Coordinates of C-alpha atoms in Angstrom, one line a residue:
X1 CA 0.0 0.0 0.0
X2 CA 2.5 2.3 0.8
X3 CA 4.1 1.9 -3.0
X4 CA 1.0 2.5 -4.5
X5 CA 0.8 5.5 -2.1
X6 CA 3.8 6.5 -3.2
X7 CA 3.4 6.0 -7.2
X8 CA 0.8 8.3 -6.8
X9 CA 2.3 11.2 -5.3
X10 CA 5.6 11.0 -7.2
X11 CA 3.1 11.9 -10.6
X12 CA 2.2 14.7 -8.1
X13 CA 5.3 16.7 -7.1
X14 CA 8.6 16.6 -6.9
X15 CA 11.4 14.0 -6.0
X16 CA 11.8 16.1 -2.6
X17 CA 8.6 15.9 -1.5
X18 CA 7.9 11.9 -2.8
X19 CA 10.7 11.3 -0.1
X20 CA 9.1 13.4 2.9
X21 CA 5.7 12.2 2.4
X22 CA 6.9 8.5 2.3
X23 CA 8.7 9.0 5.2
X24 CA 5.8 10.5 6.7
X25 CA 3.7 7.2 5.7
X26 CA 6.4 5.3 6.8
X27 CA 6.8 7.2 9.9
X28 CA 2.7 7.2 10.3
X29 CA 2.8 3.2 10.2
X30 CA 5.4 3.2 12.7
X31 CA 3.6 5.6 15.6
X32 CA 0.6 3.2 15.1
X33 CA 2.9 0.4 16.9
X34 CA 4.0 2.5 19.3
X35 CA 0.9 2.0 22.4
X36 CA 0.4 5.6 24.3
X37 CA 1.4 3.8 27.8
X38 CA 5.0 3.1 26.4
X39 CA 5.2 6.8 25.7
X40 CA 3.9 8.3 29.2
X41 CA 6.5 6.0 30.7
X42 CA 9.2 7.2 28.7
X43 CA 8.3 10.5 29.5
X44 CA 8.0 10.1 33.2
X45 CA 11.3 8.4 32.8
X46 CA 12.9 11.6 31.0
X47 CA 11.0 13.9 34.4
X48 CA 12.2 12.3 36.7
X49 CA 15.7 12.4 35.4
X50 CA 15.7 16.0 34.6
X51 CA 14.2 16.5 38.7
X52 CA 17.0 14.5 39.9
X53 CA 19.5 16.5 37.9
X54 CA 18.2 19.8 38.6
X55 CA 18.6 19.0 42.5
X56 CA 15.4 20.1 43.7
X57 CA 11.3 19.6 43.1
X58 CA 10.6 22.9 42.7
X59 CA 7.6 23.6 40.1
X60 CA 10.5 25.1 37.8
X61 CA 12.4 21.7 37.7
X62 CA 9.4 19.8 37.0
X63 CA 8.1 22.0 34.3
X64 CA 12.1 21.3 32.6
X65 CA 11.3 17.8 32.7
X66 CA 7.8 17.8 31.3
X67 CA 9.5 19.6 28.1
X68 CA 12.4 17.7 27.7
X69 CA 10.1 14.7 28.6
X70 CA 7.8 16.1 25.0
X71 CA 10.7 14.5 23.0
X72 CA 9.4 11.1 23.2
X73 CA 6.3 12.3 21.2
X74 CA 9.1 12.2 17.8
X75 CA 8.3 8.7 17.8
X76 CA 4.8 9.2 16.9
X77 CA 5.8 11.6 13.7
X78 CA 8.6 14.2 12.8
X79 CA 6.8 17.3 13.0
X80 CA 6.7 16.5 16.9
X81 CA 10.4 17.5 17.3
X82 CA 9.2 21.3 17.0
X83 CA 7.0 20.4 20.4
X84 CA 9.6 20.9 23.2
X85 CA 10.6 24.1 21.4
X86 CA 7.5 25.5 21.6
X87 CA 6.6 24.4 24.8
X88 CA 9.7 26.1 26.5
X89 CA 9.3 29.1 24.7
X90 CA 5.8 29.4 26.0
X91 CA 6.9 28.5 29.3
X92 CA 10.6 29.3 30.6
X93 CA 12.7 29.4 27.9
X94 CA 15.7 30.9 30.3
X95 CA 15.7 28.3 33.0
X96 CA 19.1 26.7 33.0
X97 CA 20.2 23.2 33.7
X98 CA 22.2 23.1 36.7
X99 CA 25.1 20.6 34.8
X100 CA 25.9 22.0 31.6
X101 CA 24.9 25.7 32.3
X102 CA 22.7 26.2 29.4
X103 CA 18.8 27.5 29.1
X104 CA 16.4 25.5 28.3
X105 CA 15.3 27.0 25.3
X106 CA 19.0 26.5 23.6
X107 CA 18.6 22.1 24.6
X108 CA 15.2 22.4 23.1
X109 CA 16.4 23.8 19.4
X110 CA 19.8 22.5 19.5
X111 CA 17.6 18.6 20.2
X112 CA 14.8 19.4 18.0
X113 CA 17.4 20.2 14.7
X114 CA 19.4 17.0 15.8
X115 CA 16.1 14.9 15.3
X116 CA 15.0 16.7 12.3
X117 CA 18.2 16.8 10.5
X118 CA 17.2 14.6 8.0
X119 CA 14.2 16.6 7.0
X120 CA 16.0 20.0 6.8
X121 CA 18.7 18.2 4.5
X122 CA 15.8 16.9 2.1
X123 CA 14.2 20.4 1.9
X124 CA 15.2 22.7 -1.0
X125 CA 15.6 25.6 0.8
X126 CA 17.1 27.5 -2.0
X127 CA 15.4 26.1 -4.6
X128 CA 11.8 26.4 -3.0
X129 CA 10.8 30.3 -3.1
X130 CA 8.7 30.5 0.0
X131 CA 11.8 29.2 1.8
X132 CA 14.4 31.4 0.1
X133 CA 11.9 34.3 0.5
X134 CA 12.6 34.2 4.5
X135 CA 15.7 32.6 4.7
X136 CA 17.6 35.0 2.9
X137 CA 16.6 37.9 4.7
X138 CA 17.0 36.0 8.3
X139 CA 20.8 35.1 6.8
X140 CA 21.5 38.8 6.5
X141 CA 20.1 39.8 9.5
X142 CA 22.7 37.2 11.3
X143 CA 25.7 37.9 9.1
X144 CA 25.6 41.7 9.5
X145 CA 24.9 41.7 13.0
X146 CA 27.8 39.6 13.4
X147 CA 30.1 41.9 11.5
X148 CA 29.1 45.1 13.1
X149 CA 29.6 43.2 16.5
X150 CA 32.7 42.0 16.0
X151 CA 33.5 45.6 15.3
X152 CA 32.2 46.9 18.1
X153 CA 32.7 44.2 20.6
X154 CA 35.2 41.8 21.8
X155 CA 35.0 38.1 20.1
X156 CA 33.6 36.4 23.6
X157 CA 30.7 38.6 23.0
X158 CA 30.3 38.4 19.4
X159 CA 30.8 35.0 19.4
X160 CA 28.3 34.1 22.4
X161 CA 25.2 36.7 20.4
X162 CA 25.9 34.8 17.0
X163 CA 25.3 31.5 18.9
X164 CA 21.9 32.9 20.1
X165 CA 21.5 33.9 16.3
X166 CA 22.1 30.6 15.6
X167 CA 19.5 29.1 17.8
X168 CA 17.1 31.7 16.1
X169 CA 17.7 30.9 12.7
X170 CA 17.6 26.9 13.6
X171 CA 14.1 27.5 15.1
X172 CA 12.8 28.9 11.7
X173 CA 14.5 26.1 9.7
X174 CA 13.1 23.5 11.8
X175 CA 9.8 24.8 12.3
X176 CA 9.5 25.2 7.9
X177 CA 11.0 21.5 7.3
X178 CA 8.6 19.0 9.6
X179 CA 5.5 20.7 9.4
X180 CA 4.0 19.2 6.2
X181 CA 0.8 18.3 6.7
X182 CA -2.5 19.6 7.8
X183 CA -2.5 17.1 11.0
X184 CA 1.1 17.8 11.8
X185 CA -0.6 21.9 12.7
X186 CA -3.4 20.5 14.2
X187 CA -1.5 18.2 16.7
X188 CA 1.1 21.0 17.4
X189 CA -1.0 24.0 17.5
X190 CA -3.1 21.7 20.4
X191 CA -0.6 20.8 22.3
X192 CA 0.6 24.5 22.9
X193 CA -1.9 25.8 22.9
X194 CA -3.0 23.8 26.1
X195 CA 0.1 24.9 27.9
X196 CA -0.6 28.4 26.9
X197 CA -3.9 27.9 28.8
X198 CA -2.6 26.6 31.8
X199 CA -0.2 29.2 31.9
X200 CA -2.8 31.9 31.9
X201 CA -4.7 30.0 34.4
X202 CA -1.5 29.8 36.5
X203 CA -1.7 33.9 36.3
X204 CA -5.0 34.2 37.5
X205 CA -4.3 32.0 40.5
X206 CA -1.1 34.7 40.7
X207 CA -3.7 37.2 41.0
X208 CA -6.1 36.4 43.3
X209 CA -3.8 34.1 45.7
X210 CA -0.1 35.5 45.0
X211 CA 0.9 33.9 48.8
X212 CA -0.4 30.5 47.6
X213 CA -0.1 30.2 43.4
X214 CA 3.2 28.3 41.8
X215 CA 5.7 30.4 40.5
X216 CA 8.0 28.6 38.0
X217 CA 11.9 29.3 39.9
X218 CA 11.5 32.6 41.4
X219 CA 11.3 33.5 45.1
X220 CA 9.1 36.2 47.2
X221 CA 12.0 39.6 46.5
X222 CA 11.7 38.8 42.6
X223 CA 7.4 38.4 42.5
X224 CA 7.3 41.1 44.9
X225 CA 8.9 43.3 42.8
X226 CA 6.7 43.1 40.4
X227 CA 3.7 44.5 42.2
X228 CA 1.2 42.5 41.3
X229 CA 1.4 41.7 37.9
X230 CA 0.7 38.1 37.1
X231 CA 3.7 35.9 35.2
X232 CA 2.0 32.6 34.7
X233 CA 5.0 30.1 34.0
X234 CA 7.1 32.2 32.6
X235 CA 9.9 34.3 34.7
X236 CA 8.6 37.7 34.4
X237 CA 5.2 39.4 33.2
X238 CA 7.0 41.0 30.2
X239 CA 7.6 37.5 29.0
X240 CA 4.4 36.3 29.6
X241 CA 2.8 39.7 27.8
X242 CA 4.5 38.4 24.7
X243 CA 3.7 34.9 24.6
X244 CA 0.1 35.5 25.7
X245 CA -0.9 37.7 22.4
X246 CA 1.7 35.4 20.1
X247 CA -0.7 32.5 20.8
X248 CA -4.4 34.6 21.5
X249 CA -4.0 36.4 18.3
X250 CA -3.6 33.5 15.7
X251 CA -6.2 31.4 18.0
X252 CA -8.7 34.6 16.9
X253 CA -8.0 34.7 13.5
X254 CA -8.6 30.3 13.2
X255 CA -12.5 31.4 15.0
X256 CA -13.0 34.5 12.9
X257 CA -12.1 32.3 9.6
X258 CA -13.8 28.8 10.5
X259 CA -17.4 27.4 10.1
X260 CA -19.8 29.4 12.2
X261 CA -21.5 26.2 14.2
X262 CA -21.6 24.8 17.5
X263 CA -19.2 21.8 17.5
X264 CA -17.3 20.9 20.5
X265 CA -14.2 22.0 19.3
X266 CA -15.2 25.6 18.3
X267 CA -16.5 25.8 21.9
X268 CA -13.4 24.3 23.4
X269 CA -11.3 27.2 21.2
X270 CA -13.8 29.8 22.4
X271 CA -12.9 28.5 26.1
X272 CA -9.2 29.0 25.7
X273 CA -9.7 32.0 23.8
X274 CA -11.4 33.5 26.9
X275 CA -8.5 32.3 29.5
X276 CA -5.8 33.7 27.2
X277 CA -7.9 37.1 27.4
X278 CA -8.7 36.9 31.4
X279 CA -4.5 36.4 31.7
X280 CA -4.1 39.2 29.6
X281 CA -5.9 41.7 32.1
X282 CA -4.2 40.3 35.0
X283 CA -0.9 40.0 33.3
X284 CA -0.9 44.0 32.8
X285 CA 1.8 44.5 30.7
X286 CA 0.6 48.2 28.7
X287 CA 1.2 47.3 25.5
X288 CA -0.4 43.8 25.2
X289 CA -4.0 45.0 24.6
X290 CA -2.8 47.1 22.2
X291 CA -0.5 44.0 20.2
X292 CA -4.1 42.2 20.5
X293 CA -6.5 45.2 19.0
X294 CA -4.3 45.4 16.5
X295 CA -3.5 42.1 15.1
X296 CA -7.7 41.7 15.3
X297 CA -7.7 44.8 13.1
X298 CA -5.4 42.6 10.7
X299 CA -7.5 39.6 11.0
X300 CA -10.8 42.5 10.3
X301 CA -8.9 43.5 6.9
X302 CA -7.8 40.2 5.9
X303 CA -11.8 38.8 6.0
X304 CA -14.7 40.0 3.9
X305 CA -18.3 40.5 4.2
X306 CA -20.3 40.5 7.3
X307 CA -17.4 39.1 9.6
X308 CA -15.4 41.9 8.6
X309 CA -18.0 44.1 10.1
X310 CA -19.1 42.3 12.8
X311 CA -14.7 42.2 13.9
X312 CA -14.6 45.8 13.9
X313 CA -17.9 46.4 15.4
X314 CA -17.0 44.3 18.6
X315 CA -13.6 46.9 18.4
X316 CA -15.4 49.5 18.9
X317 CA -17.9 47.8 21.7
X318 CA -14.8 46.8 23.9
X319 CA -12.9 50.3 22.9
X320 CA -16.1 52.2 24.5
X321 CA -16.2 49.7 27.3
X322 CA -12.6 50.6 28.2
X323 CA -13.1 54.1 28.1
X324 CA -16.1 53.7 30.2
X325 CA -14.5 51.3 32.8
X326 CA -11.4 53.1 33.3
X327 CA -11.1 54.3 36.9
X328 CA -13.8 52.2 38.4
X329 CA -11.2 49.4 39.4
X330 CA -12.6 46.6 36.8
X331 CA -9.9 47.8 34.6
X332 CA -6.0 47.8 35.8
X333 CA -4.7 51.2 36.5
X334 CA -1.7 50.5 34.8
X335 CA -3.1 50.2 31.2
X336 CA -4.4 53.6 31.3
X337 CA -2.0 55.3 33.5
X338 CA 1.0 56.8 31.6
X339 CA 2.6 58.8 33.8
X340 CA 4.2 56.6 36.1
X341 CA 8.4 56.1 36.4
X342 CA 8.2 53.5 33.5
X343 CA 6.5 54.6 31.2
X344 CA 9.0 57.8 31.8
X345 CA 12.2 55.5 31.3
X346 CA 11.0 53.9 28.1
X347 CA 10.4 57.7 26.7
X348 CA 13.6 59.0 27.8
X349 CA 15.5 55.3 26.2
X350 CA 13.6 56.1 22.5
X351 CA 14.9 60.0 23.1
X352 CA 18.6 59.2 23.3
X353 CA 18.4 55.9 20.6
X354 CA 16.6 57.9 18.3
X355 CA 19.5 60.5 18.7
X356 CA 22.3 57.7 18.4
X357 CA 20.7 56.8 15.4
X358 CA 21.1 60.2 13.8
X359 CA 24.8 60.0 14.4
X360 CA 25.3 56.8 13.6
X361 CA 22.8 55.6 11.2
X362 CA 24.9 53.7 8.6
X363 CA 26.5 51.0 11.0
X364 CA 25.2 51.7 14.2
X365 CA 27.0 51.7 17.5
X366 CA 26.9 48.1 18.4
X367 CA 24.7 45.6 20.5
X368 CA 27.2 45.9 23.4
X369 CA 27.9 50.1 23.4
X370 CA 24.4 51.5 24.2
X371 CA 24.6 51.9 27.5
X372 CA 27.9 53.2 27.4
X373 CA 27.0 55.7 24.9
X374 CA 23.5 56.6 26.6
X375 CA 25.2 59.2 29.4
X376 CA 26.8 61.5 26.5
X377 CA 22.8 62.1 25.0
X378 CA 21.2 62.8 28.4
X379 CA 20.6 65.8 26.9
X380 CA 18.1 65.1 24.6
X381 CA 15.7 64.0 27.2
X382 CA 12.9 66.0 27.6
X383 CA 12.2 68.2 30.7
X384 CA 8.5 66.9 31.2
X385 CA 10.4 63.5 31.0
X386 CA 13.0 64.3 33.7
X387 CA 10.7 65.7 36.2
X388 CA 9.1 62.3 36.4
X389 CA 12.1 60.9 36.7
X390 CA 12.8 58.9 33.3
X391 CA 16.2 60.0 32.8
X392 CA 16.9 57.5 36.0
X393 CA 17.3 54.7 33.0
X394 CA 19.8 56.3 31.2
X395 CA 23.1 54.7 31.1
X396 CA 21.4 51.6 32.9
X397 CA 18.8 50.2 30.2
X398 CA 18.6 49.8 26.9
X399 CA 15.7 51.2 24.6
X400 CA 12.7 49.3 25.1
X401 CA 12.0 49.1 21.5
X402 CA 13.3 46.0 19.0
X403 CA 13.5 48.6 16.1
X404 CA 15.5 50.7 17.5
X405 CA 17.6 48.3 18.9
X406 CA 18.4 47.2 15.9
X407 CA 19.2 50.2 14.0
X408 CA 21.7 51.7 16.5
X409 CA 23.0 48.3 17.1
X410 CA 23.8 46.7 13.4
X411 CA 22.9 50.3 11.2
X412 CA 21.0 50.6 8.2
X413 CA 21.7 46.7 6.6
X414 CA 20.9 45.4 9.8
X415 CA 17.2 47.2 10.1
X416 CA 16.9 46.7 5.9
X417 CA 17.1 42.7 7.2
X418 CA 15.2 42.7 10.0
X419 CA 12.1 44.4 8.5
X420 CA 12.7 42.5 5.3
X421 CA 12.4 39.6 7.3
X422 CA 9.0 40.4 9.0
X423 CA 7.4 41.5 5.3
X424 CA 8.4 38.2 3.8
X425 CA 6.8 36.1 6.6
X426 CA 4.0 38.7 5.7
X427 CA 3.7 37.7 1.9
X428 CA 4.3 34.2 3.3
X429 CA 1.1 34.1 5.2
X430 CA -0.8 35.8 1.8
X431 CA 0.3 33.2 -0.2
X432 CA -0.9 30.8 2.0
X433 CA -4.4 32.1 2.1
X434 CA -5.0 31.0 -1.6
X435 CA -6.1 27.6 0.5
X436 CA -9.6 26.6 0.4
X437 CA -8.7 24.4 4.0
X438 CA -10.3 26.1 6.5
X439 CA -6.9 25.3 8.8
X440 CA -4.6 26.4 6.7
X441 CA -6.1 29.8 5.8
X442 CA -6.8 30.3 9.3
X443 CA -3.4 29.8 10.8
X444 CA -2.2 32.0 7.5
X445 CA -4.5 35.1 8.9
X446 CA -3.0 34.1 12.3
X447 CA 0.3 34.0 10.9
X448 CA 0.3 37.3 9.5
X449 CA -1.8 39.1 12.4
X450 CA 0.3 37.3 14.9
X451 CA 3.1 39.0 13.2
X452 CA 2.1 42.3 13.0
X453 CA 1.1 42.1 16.8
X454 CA 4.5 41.1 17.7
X455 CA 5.8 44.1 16.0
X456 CA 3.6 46.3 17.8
X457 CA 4.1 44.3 20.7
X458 CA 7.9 44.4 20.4
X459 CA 8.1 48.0 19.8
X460 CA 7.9 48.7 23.8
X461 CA 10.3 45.6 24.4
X462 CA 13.5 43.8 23.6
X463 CA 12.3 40.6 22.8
X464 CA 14.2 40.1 20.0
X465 CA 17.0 39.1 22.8
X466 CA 14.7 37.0 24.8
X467 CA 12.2 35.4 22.3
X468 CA 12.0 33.6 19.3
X469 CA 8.6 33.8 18.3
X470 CA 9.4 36.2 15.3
X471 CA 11.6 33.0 13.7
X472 CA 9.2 30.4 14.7
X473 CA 6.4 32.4 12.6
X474 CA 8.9 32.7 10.1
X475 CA 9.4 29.4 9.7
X476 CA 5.4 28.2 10.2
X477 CA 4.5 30.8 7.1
X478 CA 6.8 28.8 4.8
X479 CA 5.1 25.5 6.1
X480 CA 1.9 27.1 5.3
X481 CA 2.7 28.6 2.2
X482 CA 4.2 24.8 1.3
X483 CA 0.7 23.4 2.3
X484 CA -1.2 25.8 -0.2
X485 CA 1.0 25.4 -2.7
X486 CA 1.0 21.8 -2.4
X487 CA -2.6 21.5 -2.1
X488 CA -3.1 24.0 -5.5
X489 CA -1.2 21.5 -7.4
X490 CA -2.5 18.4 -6.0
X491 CA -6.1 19.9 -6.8
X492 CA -4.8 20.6 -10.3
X493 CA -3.3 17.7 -11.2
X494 CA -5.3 15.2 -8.8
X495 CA -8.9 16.3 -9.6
X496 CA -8.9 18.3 -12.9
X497 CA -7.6 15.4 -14.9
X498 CA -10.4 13.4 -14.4
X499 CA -12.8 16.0 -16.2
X500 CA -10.3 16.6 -19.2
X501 CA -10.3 13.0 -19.6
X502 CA -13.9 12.9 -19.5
X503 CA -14.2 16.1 -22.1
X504 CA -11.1 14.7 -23.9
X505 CA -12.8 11.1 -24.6
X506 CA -16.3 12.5 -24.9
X507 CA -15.1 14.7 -27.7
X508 CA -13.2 11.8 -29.7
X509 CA -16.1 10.3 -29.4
X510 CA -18.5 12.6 -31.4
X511 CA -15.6 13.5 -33.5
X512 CA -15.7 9.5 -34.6
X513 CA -19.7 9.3 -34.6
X514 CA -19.8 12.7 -37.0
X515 CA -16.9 12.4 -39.3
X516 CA -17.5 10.5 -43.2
X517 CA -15.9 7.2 -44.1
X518 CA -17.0 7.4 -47.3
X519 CA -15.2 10.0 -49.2
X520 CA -12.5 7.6 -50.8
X521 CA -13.2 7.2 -54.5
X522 CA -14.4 3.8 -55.4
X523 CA -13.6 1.7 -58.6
X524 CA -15.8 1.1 -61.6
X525 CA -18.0 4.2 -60.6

């Protein structure tokens, strides 16, 4: 069965793909003789291993283990091996392992490229334009931010940022080569998206018990300083307020797109949707609501008809609502207060990068020299600024912006990259809408709303140091564009052939019934 399967698709695409899908088959027939309780014991196995290493029980420990633990699920199918990568960047993706001194985020690429080696090597990344759309741009980003660095900086640093790079640029690779097939996003998607869930449940049992609730590795001094403001399972609210709207937003777009009935699923999706909102609010990180309004203003312009209206109509609803709640204490002070120390610090930061940038615009200043730059533009900070005390920051932070990080850091080529590489994941995601699967174009709407919302988000942060949800959506818009392509042609050659068969013979046929046989000249007439 599987060479007739095969047979079939090699008359359908290339040599490249004939090879993934039959491992895929292949792979597909193995997973079926692998029984579930085999699995979960392998997996307890792997936790309680990582426990025992770590030293301790602590929630943070455990949660280590459960990820690495998520490698076992390879065995039921490649595209697994992106699972423990998403699940610690969701999560922790900082927490280090007490024996080799590295974060967990680093084990989970570094062992999810080792197990999909063979798939990244089969992939024409170069020949395949959705690929070489993105992976050119991400290439440039890495190489000139190494140069300018090494410039700039002394080789331990340069060396130790391009290794981060590294990781960054693996995820996207890795994320575009297993993901081939509509299940392979479905089984994914679900499994982070249910530790996205419990990690927004784990923030509002921050909020309303903060004495009581887990926190994953940090004691009383660090929650404390955060006054409040709910972290889930991650190591800080910020990080939370990015992975929160990275996961919401796409999970909006897959509703807004999908079949308007009442199914089981679509109500379990609405549920989630809702506890991804409710830790949103108690997260309280600014500029999260506003990531979120606007990648739904995305997903608004990317549908037509009456759910295009009906998007921007329930805008407006919860814009008015906000307006009307603010100050009665059923909104957080924090998102509509602005004149607090930090939002002060983060206008005094953009004031003196923006100024660097003027000076050194072509080739920046550096990803190391900011701070040691900042003191000789305190200066340009405004007065209104000062007197709140914003200037405090300079010197001591950097700009808590990714674009201007970026710019003063690697210059002009370095910016060019970055944003080339967040418009090509863009027409990525277009492409990919052509799809008449209602998964697909979903996740492509996501795709391309989740971006923009990280580059809202990310405009108020430095996540490009901390995160590496930009490269994963990198790499899941050339899976989706792969999938609509793939499905185009398979529709094309798979179904249409079949009618111009039908037309082809049918024609023949009436050609033979209608023409003469008798207009040869006969003898003796």
């Amino acid at each position: 069965m599987i060479r007739r399967r095969s047979r079939k698709i090699r008359r359908l695409g290339s040599s490249g793909e004939v090879l993934t899908v039959r491992a895929a088959v292949m792979t597909r027939g193995m997973s079926r003789r692998v029984p579930a309780s085999a699995l979960v014991v392998l997996w307890a196995v792997i936790m309680a291993a990582v426990v025992v290493a770590q030293g301790n029980t602590q929630p943070l420990s455990v949660l280590m283990g459960f990820v690495m633990g998520s490698f076992v699920l390879v065995m039921k199918g490649p595209a697994f091996a992106v699972v423990p990568m998403l699940l610690s960047e969701v999560t922790n993706p900082a927490a280090r392992f007490q024996i080799v001194s590295i974060n967990l985020s680093f084990v989970a690429v570094l062992g999810a490229t080792g197990l999909s080696l063979v798939a990244i090597l089969r992939e024409p990344w170069l020949k395949d334009p959705q690929a070489r759309r993105v992976l050119l741009p991400a290439v440039m980003f890495v190489a000139v931010s190494t140069v300018v660095n090494l410039s700039f900086s002394n080789d331990d640093y340069s060396l130790r940022y391009l290794r981060y790079q590294i990781i960054q640029l693996l995820a996207l690779v890795v994320v575009g080569s297993v993901l081939r097939q509509r299940r392979d996003l479905r089984s994914v998607a679900g499994m982070t998206l249910a530790m996205v869930v419990l990690s927004a449940i784990v923030a509002a049992w921050q909020h309303y018990a903060p004495e009581a609730a887990l926190y994953a590795g940090l004691d009383g001094a660090r929650v404390a300083r955060w006054e409040g403001r709910s972290m889930g399972l991650s190591s800080s609210p910020i990080l939370l307020g990015n992975q929160l709207p990275s996961v919401l937003v796409p999970l909006l777009a897959l509703l807004a797109f999908g079949p308007l009935r009442r199914d089981r699923t679509r109500l379990v999706l609405w549920a989630a949707a809702c506890v991804l909102a409710i830790g949103v609010v108690f997260n309280a990180t600014r500029s999260v609501p506003l990531a979120v309004a606007v990648g739904v203003v995305v997903i608004g312009l990317l549908l037509r008809g009456k759910r295009r209206l009906a998007i921007f109509g329930v805008l407006i609803l919860l814009g008015v609502l906000y307006l009307l709640l603010s100050g009665t204490g059923l909104v957080p002070a924090r998102f509509y207060e602005s004149g607090d120390v930090s939002a002060a610090n983060r206008v005094a930061l953009w004031e003196v990068g923006l100024a660097m940038i003027l000076d050194n615009a072509v080739i920046g200043v550096g990803h190391e020299q900011f701070e040691e730059l900042a003191m000789e533009y305190s200066d340009v900070v405004s007065e209104d600024v000062v007197a709140v005390g914003g200037a405090a920051a300079v010197g001591r932070d950097r700009p808590h912006n990714d674009f201007l990080n970026v710019w003063l850091s690697w210059g002009i080529l370095g910016f060019a990259a970055y944003v080339a590489l967040l418009l090509s994941t863009l027409v990525n995601c277009v492409k990919a809408m052509r799809s008449k699967d209602v998964l697909i174009h979903g996740l492509a709407i996501g795709c391309a709303a989740g971006v923009v919302a990280y580059a809202v988000n990310s405009s108020f942060h430095n996540y490009l140091d901390s995160s590496i949800f930009m490269w994963i959506y990198a790499g899941l818009s050339v899976a989706l564009a792969r999938m609509a392509d793939k499905s185009h042609r398979v529709a094309w050659y798979g179904r249409k052939p079949r009618v111009v068969r039908r037309l082809a013979v049918g024609a023949v046929g009436q050609g033979f019934r209608r023409s003469r046989h008798d207009h040869y000249p006969v003898s003796g007439q």
